[in-house]
mmCIF file of N, CA and C and ligand atoms in Angstrom:
data_model
loop_
_atom_site.group_PDB
_atom_site.id
_atom_site.type_symbol
_atom_site.label_atom_id
_atom_site.label_comp_id
_atom_site.label_asym_id
_atom_site.label_seq_id
_atom_site.Cartn_x
_atom_site.Cartn_y
_atom_site.Cartn_z
ATOM 1 N N MET A 1 -8.622 76.371 -32.095
ATOM 2 C CA MET A 1 -9.003 76.014 -30.732
ATOM 3 C C MET A 1 -8.078 74.891 -30.244
ATOM 4 N N THR A 2 -7.482 75.081 -29.085
ATOM 5 C CA THR A 2 -6.581 74.062 -28.538
ATOM 6 C C THR A 2 -7.396 72.875 -28.017
ATOM 7 N N PRO A 3 -6.770 71.727 -27.806
ATOM 8 C CA PRO A 3 -7.501 70.588 -27.225
ATOM 9 C C PRO A 3 -8.139 70.928 -25.879
ATOM 10 N N ALA A 4 -7.431 71.700 -25.052
ATOM 11 C CA ALA A 4 -7.993 72.076 -23.752
ATOM 12 C C ALA A 4 -9.228 72.960 -23.930
ATOM 13 N N GLU A 5 -9.177 73.872 -24.900
ATOM 14 C CA GLU A 5 -10.335 74.733 -25.182
ATOM 15 C C GLU A 5 -11.497 73.905 -25.725
ATOM 16 N N LYS A 6 -11.174 72.907 -26.567
ATOM 17 C CA LYS A 6 -12.227 72.024 -27.078
ATOM 18 C C LYS A 6 -12.892 71.256 -25.941
ATOM 19 N N LEU A 7 -12.092 70.829 -24.955
ATOM 20 C CA LEU A 7 -12.649 70.094 -23.817
ATOM 21 C C LEU A 7 -13.552 70.994 -22.981
ATOM 22 N N ILE A 8 -13.136 72.246 -22.790
ATOM 23 C CA ILE A 8 -13.963 73.211 -22.046
ATOM 24 C C ILE A 8 -15.275 73.443 -22.799
ATOM 25 N N ASP A 9 -15.188 73.591 -24.110
ATOM 26 C CA ASP A 9 -16.382 73.796 -24.942
ATOM 27 C C ASP A 9 -17.312 72.589 -24.853
ATOM 28 N N TRP A 10 -16.723 71.379 -24.908
ATOM 29 C CA TRP A 10 -17.531 70.151 -24.832
ATOM 30 C C TRP A 10 -18.264 70.074 -23.495
ATOM 31 N N THR A 11 -17.538 70.358 -22.392
ATOM 32 C CA THR A 11 -18.151 70.235 -21.072
ATOM 33 C C THR A 11 -19.202 71.312 -20.806
ATOM 34 N N ALA A 12 -19.184 72.397 -21.593
ATOM 35 C CA ALA A 12 -20.237 73.408 -21.468
ATOM 36 C C ALA A 12 -21.553 72.891 -22.055
ATOM 37 N N ARG A 13 -21.463 71.957 -22.994
ATOM 38 C CA ARG A 13 -22.659 71.460 -23.681
ATOM 39 C C ARG A 13 -23.080 70.068 -23.238
ATOM 40 N N TRP A 14 -22.129 69.270 -22.695
ATOM 41 C CA TRP A 14 -22.401 67.871 -22.380
ATOM 42 C C TRP A 14 -21.862 67.523 -21.013
ATOM 43 N N THR A 15 -22.426 66.485 -20.416
ATOM 44 C CA THR A 15 -21.892 65.972 -19.160
ATOM 45 C C THR A 15 -22.042 64.461 -19.155
ATOM 46 N N LEU A 16 -21.181 63.789 -18.398
ATOM 47 C CA LEU A 16 -21.245 62.345 -18.260
ATOM 48 C C LEU A 16 -21.876 62.011 -16.923
ATOM 49 N N LEU A 17 -22.768 61.026 -16.930
ATOM 50 C CA LEU A 17 -23.399 60.543 -15.706
ATOM 51 C C LEU A 17 -23.459 59.025 -15.826
ATOM 52 N N GLY A 18 -22.604 58.363 -15.058
ATOM 53 C CA GLY A 18 -22.490 56.912 -15.217
ATOM 54 C C GLY A 18 -22.043 56.601 -16.628
ATOM 55 N N ASN A 19 -22.765 55.720 -17.288
ATOM 56 C CA ASN A 19 -22.413 55.397 -18.676
ATOM 57 C C ASN A 19 -23.299 56.134 -19.669
ATOM 58 N N HIS A 20 -23.911 57.244 -19.211
ATOM 59 C CA HIS A 20 -24.728 58.072 -20.089
ATOM 60 C C HIS A 20 -24.080 59.431 -20.300
ATOM 61 N N LEU A 21 -24.333 59.984 -21.470
ATOM 62 C CA LEU A 21 -23.915 61.333 -21.809
ATOM 63 C C LEU A 21 -25.189 62.176 -21.870
ATOM 64 N N LEU A 22 -25.199 63.337 -21.216
ATOM 65 C CA LEU A 22 -26.378 64.194 -21.149
ATOM 66 C C LEU A 22 -26.106 65.549 -21.788
ATOM 67 N N CYS A 23 -27.127 66.076 -22.482
ATOM 68 C CA CYS A 23 -27.090 67.449 -22.950
ATOM 69 C C CYS A 23 -27.370 68.341 -21.744
ATOM 70 N N THR A 24 -26.527 69.354 -21.510
ATOM 71 C CA THR A 24 -26.711 70.217 -20.345
ATOM 72 C C THR A 24 -27.884 71.179 -20.512
ATOM 73 N N GLU A 25 -28.408 71.316 -21.723
ATOM 74 C CA GLU A 25 -29.551 72.198 -21.953
ATOM 75 C C GLU A 25 -30.886 71.491 -21.728
ATOM 76 N N CYS A 26 -31.088 70.345 -22.402
ATOM 77 C CA CYS A 26 -32.400 69.677 -22.335
ATOM 78 C C CYS A 26 -32.375 68.405 -21.482
ATOM 79 N N MET A 27 -31.175 68.028 -21.021
ATOM 80 C CA MET A 27 -30.981 66.842 -20.174
ATOM 81 C C MET A 27 -31.350 65.527 -20.868
ATOM 82 N N ALA A 28 -31.484 65.552 -22.191
ATOM 83 C CA ALA A 28 -31.644 64.293 -22.926
ATOM 84 C C ALA A 28 -30.373 63.480 -22.726
ATOM 85 N N ALA A 29 -30.517 62.156 -22.664
ATOM 86 C CA ALA A 29 -29.383 61.281 -22.371
ATOM 87 C C ALA A 29 -29.187 60.253 -23.475
ATOM 88 N N GLN A 30 -27.939 59.810 -23.611
ATOM 89 C CA GLN A 30 -27.618 58.757 -24.571
ATOM 90 C C GLN A 30 -26.630 57.795 -23.901
ATOM 91 N N PRO A 31 -26.950 56.498 -23.867
ATOM 92 C CA PRO A 31 -26.020 55.545 -23.271
ATOM 93 C C PRO A 31 -24.800 55.318 -24.165
ATOM 94 N N ALA A 32 -23.719 54.899 -23.549
ATOM 95 C CA ALA A 32 -22.475 54.680 -24.295
ATOM 96 C C ALA A 32 -22.674 53.661 -25.417
ATOM 97 N N ARG A 33 -23.550 52.680 -25.200
ATOM 98 C CA ARG A 33 -23.739 51.650 -26.228
ATOM 99 C C ARG A 33 -24.338 52.230 -27.518
ATOM 100 N N ASP A 34 -24.933 53.431 -27.456
ATOM 101 C CA ASP A 34 -25.514 54.081 -28.633
ATOM 102 C C ASP A 34 -24.621 55.205 -29.165
ATOM 103 N N ALA A 35 -23.331 55.162 -28.814
ATOM 104 C CA ALA A 35 -22.415 56.244 -29.190
ATOM 105 C C ALA A 35 -22.312 56.437 -30.695
ATOM 106 N N ASP A 36 -22.626 55.398 -31.460
ATOM 107 C CA ASP A 36 -22.535 55.521 -32.917
ATOM 108 C C ASP A 36 -23.820 56.067 -33.534
ATOM 109 N N GLN A 37 -24.787 56.428 -32.696
ATOM 110 C CA GLN A 37 -26.051 56.980 -33.180
ATOM 111 C C GLN A 37 -26.056 58.506 -32.997
ATOM 112 N N PRO A 38 -26.741 59.240 -33.878
ATOM 113 C CA PRO A 38 -26.859 60.691 -33.671
ATOM 114 C C PRO A 38 -27.569 60.978 -32.342
ATOM 115 N N PHE A 39 -27.139 62.031 -31.640
ATOM 116 C CA PHE A 39 -27.756 62.399 -30.366
ATOM 117 C C PHE A 39 -29.144 62.984 -30.610
ATOM 118 N N ALA A 40 -30.128 62.528 -29.816
ATOM 119 C CA ALA A 40 -31.503 63.016 -29.947
ATOM 120 C C ALA A 40 -31.817 63.971 -28.801
ATOM 121 N N HIS A 41 -31.874 65.271 -29.104
ATOM 122 C CA HIS A 41 -32.221 66.273 -28.104
ATOM 123 C C HIS A 41 -33.721 66.290 -27.867
ATOM 124 N N GLY A 42 -34.130 66.867 -26.729
ATOM 125 C CA GLY A 42 -35.522 67.207 -26.502
ATOM 126 C C GLY A 42 -35.754 68.599 -27.079
ATOM 127 N N GLN A 43 -36.644 69.382 -26.466
ATOM 128 C CA GLN A 43 -36.795 70.779 -26.859
ATOM 129 C C GLN A 43 -35.547 71.505 -26.386
ATOM 130 N N CYS A 44 -34.731 71.936 -27.339
ATOM 131 C CA CYS A 44 -33.383 72.353 -26.946
ATOM 132 C C CYS A 44 -32.824 73.330 -27.959
ATOM 133 N N ARG A 45 -32.139 74.372 -27.469
ATOM 134 C CA ARG A 45 -31.551 75.342 -28.389
ATOM 135 C C ARG A 45 -30.346 74.763 -29.119
ATOM 136 N N LEU A 46 -29.793 73.621 -28.636
ATOM 137 C CA LEU A 46 -28.649 73.008 -29.304
ATOM 138 C C LEU A 46 -29.074 72.077 -30.432
ATOM 139 N N ALA A 47 -30.357 71.713 -30.478
ATOM 140 C CA ALA A 47 -30.831 70.760 -31.475
ATOM 141 C C ALA A 47 -30.624 71.241 -32.911
ATOM 142 N N PRO A 48 -30.837 72.532 -33.214
ATOM 143 C CA PRO A 48 -30.670 72.965 -34.610
ATOM 144 C C PRO A 48 -29.220 72.945 -35.093
ATOM 145 N N ALA A 49 -28.284 72.581 -34.244
ATOM 146 C CA ALA A 49 -26.867 72.588 -34.629
ATOM 147 C C ALA A 49 -26.531 71.482 -35.618
ATOM 148 N N GLY A 50 -27.513 70.662 -35.976
ATOM 149 C CA GLY A 50 -27.261 69.587 -36.931
ATOM 150 C C GLY A 50 -27.044 68.262 -36.224
ATOM 151 N N ILE A 51 -26.703 67.256 -37.001
ATOM 152 C CA ILE A 51 -26.474 65.921 -36.441
ATOM 153 C C ILE A 51 -25.241 65.966 -35.553
ATOM 154 N N GLN A 52 -25.377 65.464 -34.332
ATOM 155 C CA GLN A 52 -24.284 65.529 -33.371
ATOM 156 C C GLN A 52 -23.935 64.134 -32.852
ATOM 157 N N TYR A 53 -22.629 63.891 -32.743
ATOM 158 C CA TYR A 53 -22.096 62.655 -32.173
ATOM 159 C C TYR A 53 -21.169 63.045 -31.013
ATOM 160 N N PRO A 54 -21.748 63.416 -29.864
ATOM 161 C CA PRO A 54 -20.921 63.947 -28.778
ATOM 162 C C PRO A 54 -19.928 62.940 -28.200
ATOM 163 N N TRP A 55 -20.248 61.638 -28.242
ATOM 164 C CA TRP A 55 -19.266 60.643 -27.758
ATOM 165 C C TRP A 55 -18.029 60.687 -28.642
ATOM 166 N N SER A 56 -18.246 60.743 -29.921
ATOM 167 C CA SER A 56 -17.136 60.792 -30.872
ATOM 168 C C SER A 56 -16.331 62.070 -30.691
ATOM 169 N N ASP A 57 -17.028 63.197 -30.481
ATOM 170 C CA ASP A 57 -16.340 64.468 -30.254
ATOM 171 C C ASP A 57 -15.459 64.385 -29.008
ATOM 172 N N LEU A 58 -15.982 63.767 -27.938
ATOM 173 C CA LEU A 58 -15.205 63.621 -26.700
ATOM 174 C C LEU A 58 -13.979 62.751 -26.945
ATOM 175 N N TRP A 59 -14.163 61.638 -27.635
ATOM 176 C CA TRP A 59 -13.061 60.719 -27.913
ATOM 177 C C TRP A 59 -11.968 61.426 -28.702
ATOM 178 N N LYS A 60 -12.360 62.172 -29.729
ATOM 179 C CA LYS A 60 -11.377 62.882 -30.557
ATOM 180 C C LYS A 60 -10.624 63.920 -29.734
ATOM 181 N N THR A 61 -11.365 64.670 -28.898
ATOM 182 C CA THR A 61 -10.736 65.715 -28.090
ATOM 183 C C THR A 61 -9.763 65.114 -27.080
ATOM 184 N N LEU A 62 -10.165 64.038 -26.414
ATOM 185 C CA LEU A 62 -9.275 63.415 -25.427
ATOM 186 C C LEU A 62 -8.009 62.897 -26.088
ATOM 187 N N ASN A 63 -8.137 62.413 -27.310
ATOM 188 C CA ASN A 63 -6.966 61.897 -28.013
ATOM 189 C C ASN A 63 -6.018 62.986 -28.479
ATOM 190 N N GLU A 64 -6.468 64.231 -28.470
ATOM 191 C CA GLU A 64 -5.598 65.348 -28.845
ATOM 192 C C GLU A 64 -4.813 65.885 -27.648
ATOM 193 N N LEU A 65 -5.199 65.491 -26.433
ATOM 194 C CA LEU A 65 -4.510 65.994 -25.250
ATOM 195 C C LEU A 65 -3.133 65.342 -25.133
ATOM 196 N N PRO A 66 -2.144 66.092 -24.629
ATOM 197 C CA PRO A 66 -0.783 65.557 -24.511
ATOM 198 C C PRO A 66 -0.628 64.664 -23.286
ATOM 199 N N VAL A 67 -1.231 63.487 -23.363
ATOM 200 C CA VAL A 67 -1.154 62.539 -22.240
ATOM 201 C C VAL A 67 -0.027 61.546 -22.510
ATOM 202 N N PRO A 68 0.913 61.397 -21.560
ATOM 203 C CA PRO A 68 1.982 60.422 -21.771
ATOM 204 C C PRO A 68 1.433 58.989 -21.765
ATOM 205 N N LEU A 69 1.928 58.175 -22.665
ATOM 206 C CA LEU A 69 1.466 56.798 -22.755
ATOM 207 C C LEU A 69 2.076 55.941 -21.660
ATOM 208 N N ASN A 70 3.264 56.286 -21.198
ATOM 209 C CA ASN A 70 3.941 55.508 -20.164
ATOM 210 C C ASN A 70 4.454 56.433 -19.068
ATOM 211 N N ASP A 71 4.345 56.009 -17.829
ATOM 212 C CA ASP A 71 4.908 56.780 -16.707
ATOM 213 C C ASP A 71 6.079 56.031 -16.114
HETATM 214 ZN ZN1 ZN B 101 -30.271 69.219 -25.801
#
């Protein structure tokens, strides 16, 4: 999966609202300050996927994109 495909996959499951990250299925939210904690879903089909750290997943994916450091 390319970095762009990973980003598309991430945005299908998660969204950012202010400094919170939300699950698009159950709308459970996690503030950025709790990014090092496992995400707590509500009643959600994504919950059985195991322990999830979506902030970390986003950070890793963004760092894989070919963004120039200097313009
Ligand atoms: Zn959820």
